Amino acid sequence: MRLRRQCGTARLFCLVLLAAGFCPTQNRAEIKAGMFKHHFIAEELPGDNDSGYGAPALADFDQDGDLDFAVLNRNDRIYWFENQGAENWTRRVLGPVSGGQLGSAVLDVDGDGRVDLTIGGFWYRNPQDARQQEFSRHRYDSRIQAEIHDIVTADMDGDGRPDIVVLGDRDGCFWYKIPANPAADQEWPRTTVTLDVLDENDDIHGGIQANGVGDLDGDGDADVVVTDRWYENLGAGRDWKRHGLPFGSRGPWGLSSRSWIADLDGDGDNDLFMVHGDQQNSGAAWLENNGQKPPRFRPRFLTNRAPGTRGSFHSLALADFDQDGDLDALTVEQEDDSILPAGAGPRWFIFENLGGSEVRFEERVILDAALGGHDVKAGDIDGDGDIDIASKIWNRWPGNSNGGRFHADFLENLLK
């Protein structure tokens, strides 16, 4: 019998709670087309260039009790959209952009009770009134040279406080210990996980997002998943040992994937759910942990049911979208002329976890509207107790159903 762990209901950041375990419910609703209603957060994002949009974030920036959405134009500014209802999002400036960044993470950096934003080498301090003031920008690493593709938060040294883990294929994979009282432009202590990711080494473009840092070997500390390998934390985040993973394929920008650590089969150890990214013909798989020390992983590749060849799955979020007590997996094909899907799409998919004694996932198309997404975020956006979805595009695709315009999207879960 699969184990079920009890957890409470939380409106804000409920995705994080769901990723940690299973939430039982009395009813089962099959995931299908029509379960999600599409709304635009923005039918036209600011910026008239093709530099791309990065750093998406879903958080309560204005402390009014609901989730807002942030995104940056890589040659312009960082913007956040105040959630005032499904059809009413007010655009505000968060702060100046700091180079062509892609990844982001939200957490309370300075401990003042407000959610801040971190991107490559910088953190943005949330003011007392985010509606009236821009966030103040502070540098935490002056050594960053290029795009930081992935950023996640995790406790790497076991001190009970969140740290920042980053990956950039022209800088490396590092983690940062956030000072107890971070000053305005204070360099944070940086520890190298690996330089394998560098272009001149193994050319790994992405791998730790969206939730690829966690305890894989059951020893209580956080390990790091990077596409076709994982790095075992041998002691307080200071020493690392590389192990292979039976996943990963190379696209135009090198090896790239999205990963999520969770106990998918309920046997008490953490498994992996992974999708390819930054390439055509992306696939998805869950990798079963065999429980050994160190563990080995058996891949279970998922079957495509909908027609056409898949594009780039540059998105992954696991949550209980149908509230049946297990984790489903969300991904989206991105809009990018060079790696578009063939024959259909771009589309939004949920691999529904069918439950039972064996782990089985079934592909469901939840949106087929010639609109793509990139680094999706999931959470209870409308406050009704189920999990919704927010995303934005990466770059311009003239063939989208929004007249080729840049857009950000909210998919409302209609389960409740």
PDB file of C-alpha atoms in Angstrom, residues 205-398:
ATOM      1  CA  HIS A 205      22.554  24.678 -19.657  1.00  0.00           C
ATOM      2  CA  GLY A 206      20.015  23.944 -16.893  1.00  0.00           C
ATOM      3  CA  GLY A 207      19.027  21.303 -14.400  1.00  0.00           C
ATOM      4  CA  ILE A 208      18.325  22.287 -10.780  1.00  0.00           C
ATOM      5  CA  GLN A 209      15.053  24.132 -11.337  1.00  0.00           C
ATOM      6  CA  ALA A 210      12.270  23.850 -10.415  1.00  0.00           C
ATOM      7  CA  ASN A 211      12.874  21.641  -7.349  1.00  0.00           C
ATOM      8  CA  GLY A 212      16.064  19.712  -8.093  1.00  0.00           C
ATOM      9  CA  VAL A 213      17.784  20.235  -4.746  1.00  0.00           C
ATOM     10  CA  GLY A 214      16.815  17.847  -1.936  1.00  0.00           C
ATOM     11  CA  ASP A 215      17.685  14.719   0.016  1.00  0.00           C
ATOM     12  CA  LEU A 216      18.106  11.828  -2.411  1.00  0.00           C
ATOM     13  CA  ASP A 217      20.166   9.474  -0.237  1.00  0.00           C
ATOM     14  CA  GLY A 218      18.199   9.775   3.001  1.00  0.00           C
ATOM     15  CA  ASP A 219      21.016  11.206   5.102  1.00  0.00           C
ATOM     16  CA  GLY A 220      19.182  14.420   5.958  1.00  0.00           C
ATOM     17  CA  ASP A 221      21.038  16.906   3.764  1.00  0.00           C
ATOM     18  CA  ALA A 222      20.364  18.452   0.362  1.00  0.00           C
ATOM     19  CA  ASP A 223      21.801  16.879  -2.781  1.00  0.00           C
ATOM     20  CA  VAL A 224      21.811  18.521  -6.229  1.00  0.00           C
ATOM     21  CA  VAL A 225      20.308  17.170  -9.494  1.00  0.00           C
ATOM     22  CA  VAL A 226      21.913  18.374 -12.731  1.00  0.00           C
ATOM     23  CA  THR A 227      20.283  16.778 -15.789  1.00  0.00           C
ATOM     24  CA  ASP A 228      22.219  13.513 -16.294  1.00  0.00           C
ATOM     25  CA  ARG A 229      23.868  13.365 -12.855  1.00  0.00           C
ATOM     26  CA  TRP A 230      23.399  14.172  -9.207  1.00  0.00           C
ATOM     27  CA  TYR A 231      25.869  15.450  -6.660  1.00  0.00           C
ATOM     28  CA  GLU A 232      25.870  13.867  -3.228  1.00  0.00           C
ATOM     29  CA  ASN A 233      26.290  16.290  -0.332  1.00  0.00           C
ATOM     30  CA  LEU A 234      29.057  14.713   1.755  1.00  0.00           C
ATOM     31  CA  GLY A 235      29.013  17.219   4.592  1.00  0.00           C
ATOM     32  CA  ALA A 236      27.385  20.590   5.212  1.00  0.00           C
ATOM     33  CA  GLY A 237      27.518  21.480   1.516  1.00  0.00           C
ATOM     34  CA  ARG A 238      31.318  21.598   1.402  1.00  0.00           C
ATOM     35  CA  ASP A 239      32.199  18.348  -0.337  1.00  0.00           C
ATOM     36  CA  TRP A 240      30.410  16.734  -3.263  1.00  0.00           C
ATOM     37  CA  LYS A 241      30.472  13.382  -5.055  1.00  0.00           C
ATOM     38  CA  ARG A 242      29.107  12.916  -8.563  1.00  0.00           C
ATOM     39  CA  HIS A 243      26.737  10.060  -9.515  1.00  0.00           C
ATOM     40  CA  GLY A 244      25.164   9.378 -12.906  1.00  0.00           C
ATOM     41  CA  LEU A 245      21.452   9.554 -13.754  1.00  0.00           C
ATOM     42  CA  PRO A 246      19.749   7.666 -16.616  1.00  0.00           C
ATOM     43  CA  PHE A 247      18.256  10.819 -18.109  1.00  0.00           C
ATOM     44  CA  GLY A 248      19.255  13.783 -20.220  1.00  0.00           C
ATOM     45  CA  SER A 249      19.739  14.628 -23.867  1.00  0.00           C
ATOM     46  CA  ARG A 250      21.568  17.399 -25.633  1.00  0.00           C
ATOM     47  CA  GLY A 251      19.897  20.260 -27.469  1.00  0.00           C
ATOM     48  CA  PRO A 252      21.159  23.386 -29.254  1.00  0.00           C
ATOM     49  CA  TRP A 253      22.362  24.932 -25.967  1.00  0.00           C
ATOM     50  CA  GLY A 254      23.782  21.801 -24.387  1.00  0.00           C
ATOM     51  CA  LEU A 255      22.322  19.449 -21.788  1.00  0.00           C
ATOM     52  CA  SER A 256      19.199  20.887 -20.207  1.00  0.00           C
ATOM     53  CA  SER A 257      16.304  19.648 -18.093  1.00  0.00           C
ATOM     54  CA  ARG A 258      13.836  20.591 -15.378  1.00  0.00           C
ATOM     55  CA  SER A 259      13.752  18.378 -12.272  1.00  0.00           C
ATOM     56  CA  TRP A 260      11.633  17.832  -9.171  1.00  0.00           C
ATOM     57  CA  ILE A 261      12.518  15.768  -6.093  1.00  0.00           C
ATOM     58  CA  ALA A 262       9.589  14.078  -4.309  1.00  0.00           C
ATOM     59  CA  ASP A 263       8.583  10.699  -2.877  1.00  0.00           C
ATOM     60  CA  LEU A 264       6.382   9.617  -5.773  1.00  0.00           C
ATOM     61  CA  ASP A 265       5.813   5.990  -4.775  1.00  0.00           C
ATOM     62  CA  GLY A 266       5.279   6.577  -1.052  1.00  0.00           C
ATOM     63  CA  ASP A 267       8.055   4.235   0.086  1.00  0.00           C
ATOM     64  CA  GLY A 268       9.838   6.797   2.248  1.00  0.00           C
ATOM     65  CA  ASP A 269      12.666   7.815  -0.078  1.00  0.00           C
ATOM     66  CA  ASN A 270      12.770  10.592  -2.643  1.00  0.00           C
ATOM     67  CA  ASP A 271      12.362   9.894  -6.343  1.00  0.00           C
ATOM     68  CA  LEU A 272      12.739  12.236  -9.313  1.00  0.00           C
ATOM     69  CA  PHE A 273      10.416  13.618 -11.964  1.00  0.00           C
ATOM     70  CA  MET A 274      12.265  15.102 -14.938  1.00  0.00           C
ATOM     71  CA  VAL A 275      11.557  16.649 -18.336  1.00  0.00           C
ATOM     72  CA  HIS A 276      13.890  17.636 -21.158  1.00  0.00           C
ATOM     73  CA  GLY A 277      14.225  21.318 -21.965  1.00  0.00           C
ATOM     74  CA  ASP A 278      15.695  23.636 -24.585  1.00  0.00           C
ATOM     75  CA  GLN A 279      15.221  21.093 -27.379  1.00  0.00           C
ATOM     76  CA  GLN A 280      12.605  19.622 -29.646  1.00  0.00           C
ATOM     77  CA  ASN A 281      11.021  16.251 -28.936  1.00  0.00           C
ATOM     78  CA  SER A 282      11.191  16.684 -25.168  1.00  0.00           C
ATOM     79  CA  GLY A 283      10.159  13.774 -23.004  1.00  0.00           C
ATOM     80  CA  ALA A 284       9.203  13.172 -19.390  1.00  0.00           C
ATOM     81  CA  ALA A 285      10.089  10.435 -16.921  1.00  0.00           C
ATOM     82  CA  TRP A 286       9.939   9.573 -13.283  1.00  0.00           C
ATOM     83  CA  LEU A 287      13.050   7.976 -11.825  1.00  0.00           C
ATOM     84  CA  GLU A 288      12.502   5.469  -9.032  1.00  0.00           C
ATOM     85  CA  ASN A 289      14.928   5.536  -6.087  1.00  0.00           C
ATOM     86  CA  ASN A 290      16.028   1.986  -5.166  1.00  0.00           C
ATOM     87  CA  GLY A 291      16.736   2.993  -1.549  1.00  0.00           C
ATOM     88  CA  GLN A 292      20.364   1.911  -1.518  1.00  0.00           C
ATOM     89  CA  LYS A 293      23.277   3.962  -0.144  1.00  0.00           C
ATOM     90  CA  PRO A 294      23.959   5.757  -2.430  1.00  0.00           C
ATOM     91  CA  PRO A 295      20.757   5.201  -4.405  1.00  0.00           C
ATOM     92  CA  ARG A 296      20.435   4.240  -8.026  1.00  0.00           C
ATOM     93  CA  PHE A 297      17.515   5.386 -10.142  1.00  0.00           C
ATOM     94  CA  ARG A 298      15.372   3.415 -12.579  1.00  0.00           C
ATOM     95  CA  PRO A 299      13.802   5.600 -15.301  1.00  0.00           C
ATOM     96  CA  ARG A 300      10.144   5.179 -16.244  1.00  0.00           C
ATOM     97  CA  PHE A 301       9.628   7.218 -19.406  1.00  0.00           C
ATOM     98  CA  LEU A 302       6.076   8.452 -19.923  1.00  0.00           C
ATOM     99  CA  THR A 303       4.051   7.840 -23.060  1.00  0.00           C
ATOM    100  CA  ASN A 304       2.839  10.670 -25.282  1.00  0.00           C
ATOM    101  CA  ARG A 305      -0.862  10.283 -26.149  1.00  0.00           C
ATOM    102  CA  ALA A 306      -1.691  13.559 -27.894  1.00  0.00           C
ATOM    103  CA  PRO A 307      -0.688  13.914 -31.566  1.00  0.00           C
ATOM    104  CA  GLY A 308       2.414  15.682 -32.802  1.00  0.00           C
ATOM    105  CA  THR A 309       6.058  15.895 -31.787  1.00  0.00           C
ATOM    106  CA  ARG A 310       6.763  17.724 -28.565  1.00  0.00           C
ATOM    107  CA  GLY A 311       8.675  20.981 -28.379  1.00  0.00           C
ATOM    108  CA  SER A 312      10.767  22.192 -25.444  1.00  0.00           C
ATOM    109  CA  PHE A 313       9.533  21.360 -21.934  1.00  0.00           C
ATOM    110  CA  HIS A 314      11.241  24.308 -20.246  1.00  0.00           C
ATOM    111  CA  SER A 315       8.784  24.042 -17.347  1.00  0.00           C
ATOM    112  CA  LEU A 316       7.976  21.692 -14.491  1.00  0.00           C
ATOM    113  CA  ALA A 317       5.768  21.910 -11.412  1.00  0.00           C
ATOM    114  CA  LEU A 318       4.454  19.060  -9.290  1.00  0.00           C
ATOM    115  CA  ALA A 319       1.289  19.561  -7.262  1.00  0.00           C
ATOM    116  CA  ASP A 320      -1.998  17.815  -6.516  1.00  0.00           C
ATOM    117  CA  PHE A 321      -3.945  19.565  -9.258  1.00  0.00           C
ATOM    118  CA  ASP A 322      -6.980  17.254  -9.012  1.00  0.00           C
ATOM    119  CA  GLN A 323      -6.904  16.982  -5.196  1.00  0.00           C
ATOM    120  CA  ASP A 324      -6.924  13.204  -5.128  1.00  0.00           C
ATOM    121  CA  GLY A 325      -4.025  12.897  -2.708  1.00  0.00           C
ATOM    122  CA  ASP A 326      -1.034  12.437  -5.030  1.00  0.00           C
ATOM    123  CA  LEU A 327       1.307  14.619  -7.052  1.00  0.00           C
ATOM    124  CA  ASP A 328       0.631  15.353 -10.724  1.00  0.00           C
ATOM    125  CA  ALA A 329       3.227  16.883 -13.060  1.00  0.00           C
ATOM    126  CA  LEU A 330       2.714  20.037 -15.127  1.00  0.00           C
ATOM    127  CA  THR A 331       4.796  21.048 -18.130  1.00  0.00           C
ATOM    128  CA  VAL A 332       4.379  23.366 -21.120  1.00  0.00           C
ATOM    129  CA  GLU A 333       5.876  23.648 -24.587  1.00  0.00           C
ATOM    130  CA  GLN A 334       7.628  26.965 -25.052  1.00  0.00           C
ATOM    131  CA  GLU A 335       7.307  29.507 -27.828  1.00  0.00           C
ATOM    132  CA  ASP A 336      10.616  29.586 -29.696  1.00  0.00           C
ATOM    133  CA  ASP A 337      10.892  29.483 -33.484  1.00  0.00           C
ATOM    134  CA  SER A 338      14.029  27.342 -33.363  1.00  0.00           C
ATOM    135  CA  ILE A 339      12.559  24.521 -31.232  1.00  0.00           C
ATOM    136  CA  LEU A 340       8.804  24.606 -31.785  1.00  0.00           C
ATOM    137  CA  PRO A 341       6.744  21.404 -31.594  1.00  0.00           C
ATOM    138  CA  ALA A 342       5.761  19.742 -34.862  1.00  0.00           C
ATOM    139  CA  GLY A 343       2.228  18.791 -35.879  1.00  0.00           C
ATOM    140  CA  ALA A 344       0.428  20.465 -32.968  1.00  0.00           C
ATOM    141  CA  GLY A 345       0.921  22.928 -30.166  1.00  0.00           C
ATOM    142  CA  PRO A 346       2.439  24.525 -28.255  1.00  0.00           C
ATOM    143  CA  ARG A 347       0.304  22.993 -25.528  1.00  0.00           C
ATOM    144  CA  TRP A 348       0.064  22.740 -21.763  1.00  0.00           C
ATOM    145  CA  PHE A 349       0.179  19.226 -20.281  1.00  0.00           C
ATOM    146  CA  ILE A 350      -0.447  17.616 -16.927  1.00  0.00           C
ATOM    147  CA  PHE A 351       0.785  14.071 -16.424  1.00  0.00           C
ATOM    148  CA  GLU A 352      -1.954  12.874 -14.102  1.00  0.00           C
ATOM    149  CA  ASN A 353      -0.865  10.535 -11.319  1.00  0.00           C
ATOM    150  CA  LEU A 354      -3.435   7.734 -11.456  1.00  0.00           C
ATOM    151  CA  GLY A 355      -2.685   6.459  -7.964  1.00  0.00           C
ATOM    152  CA  GLY A 356      -2.880   2.843  -6.882  1.00  0.00           C
ATOM    153  CA  SER A 357      -0.168   0.453  -5.777  1.00  0.00           C
ATOM    154  CA  GLU A 358       1.932   1.200  -8.883  1.00  0.00           C
ATOM    155  CA  VAL A 359       2.904   4.704  -9.957  1.00  0.00           C
ATOM    156  CA  ARG A 360       1.255   5.501 -13.290  1.00  0.00           C
ATOM    157  CA  PHE A 361       1.072   8.838 -15.072  1.00  0.00           C
ATOM    158  CA  GLU A 362      -1.305   9.638 -17.948  1.00  0.00           C
ATOM    159  CA  GLU A 363      -0.705  12.578 -20.282  1.00  0.00           C
ATOM    160  CA  ARG A 364      -3.540  15.145 -20.357  1.00  0.00           C
ATOM    161  CA  VAL A 365      -3.713  18.262 -22.532  1.00  0.00           C
ATOM    162  CA  ILE A 366      -5.123  21.056 -20.374  1.00  0.00           C
ATOM    163  CA  LEU A 367      -4.721  23.918 -22.862  1.00  0.00           C
ATOM    164  CA  ASP A 368      -4.388  23.763 -26.648  1.00  0.00           C
ATOM    165  CA  ALA A 369      -4.708  27.372 -27.770  1.00  0.00           C
ATOM    166  CA  ALA A 370      -1.507  28.159 -29.727  1.00  0.00           C
ATOM    167  CA  LEU A 371      -0.008  29.732 -26.616  1.00  0.00           C
ATOM    168  CA  GLY A 372       3.208  28.521 -24.995  1.00  0.00           C
ATOM    169  CA  GLY A 373       4.766  28.933 -21.586  1.00  0.00           C
ATOM    170  CA  HIS A 374       8.185  29.047 -19.977  1.00  0.00           C
ATOM    171  CA  ASP A 375       9.190  28.169 -16.377  1.00  0.00           C
ATOM    172  CA  VAL A 376       5.623  27.824 -15.089  1.00  0.00           C
ATOM    173  CA  LYS A 377       4.674  28.564 -11.497  1.00  0.00           C
ATOM    174  CA  ALA A 378       1.862  26.898  -9.572  1.00  0.00           C
ATOM    175  CA  GLY A 379      -0.057  27.946  -6.472  1.00  0.00           C
ATOM    176  CA  ASP A 380      -3.499  28.938  -5.221  1.00  0.00           C
ATOM    177  CA  ILE A 381      -3.684  32.199  -7.143  1.00  0.00           C
ATOM    178  CA  ASP A 382      -7.391  32.901  -6.677  1.00  0.00           C
ATOM    179  CA  GLY A 383      -7.583  31.705  -3.072  1.00  0.00           C
ATOM    180  CA  ASP A 384     -10.232  29.029  -3.565  1.00  0.00           C
ATOM    181  CA  GLY A 385      -8.186  26.109  -2.253  1.00  0.00           C
ATOM    182  CA  ASP A 386      -7.029  24.434  -5.471  1.00  0.00           C
ATOM    183  CA  ILE A 387      -3.809  24.824  -7.472  1.00  0.00           C
ATOM    184  CA  ASP A 388      -3.704  27.292 -10.355  1.00  0.00           C
ATOM    185  CA  ILE A 389      -0.946  28.045 -12.882  1.00  0.00           C
ATOM    186  CA  ALA A 390       0.917  31.175 -14.004  1.00  0.00           C
ATOM    187  CA  SER A 391       3.488  31.532 -16.750  1.00  0.00           C
ATOM    188  CA  LYS A 392       4.918  33.802 -19.439  1.00  0.00           C
ATOM    189  CA  ILE A 393       6.545  33.326 -22.797  1.00  0.00           C
ATOM    190  CA  TRP A 394      10.284  33.171 -23.429  1.00  0.00           C
ATOM    191  CA  ASN A 395      10.487  34.874 -26.800  1.00  0.00           C
ATOM    192  CA  ARG A 396       8.398  35.986 -29.732  1.00  0.00           C
ATOM    193  CA  TRP A 397       6.540  33.451 -31.855  1.00  0.00           C
ATOM    194  CA  PRO A 398       4.600  35.195 -34.645  1.00  0.00           C
TER     195      PRO A 398
END
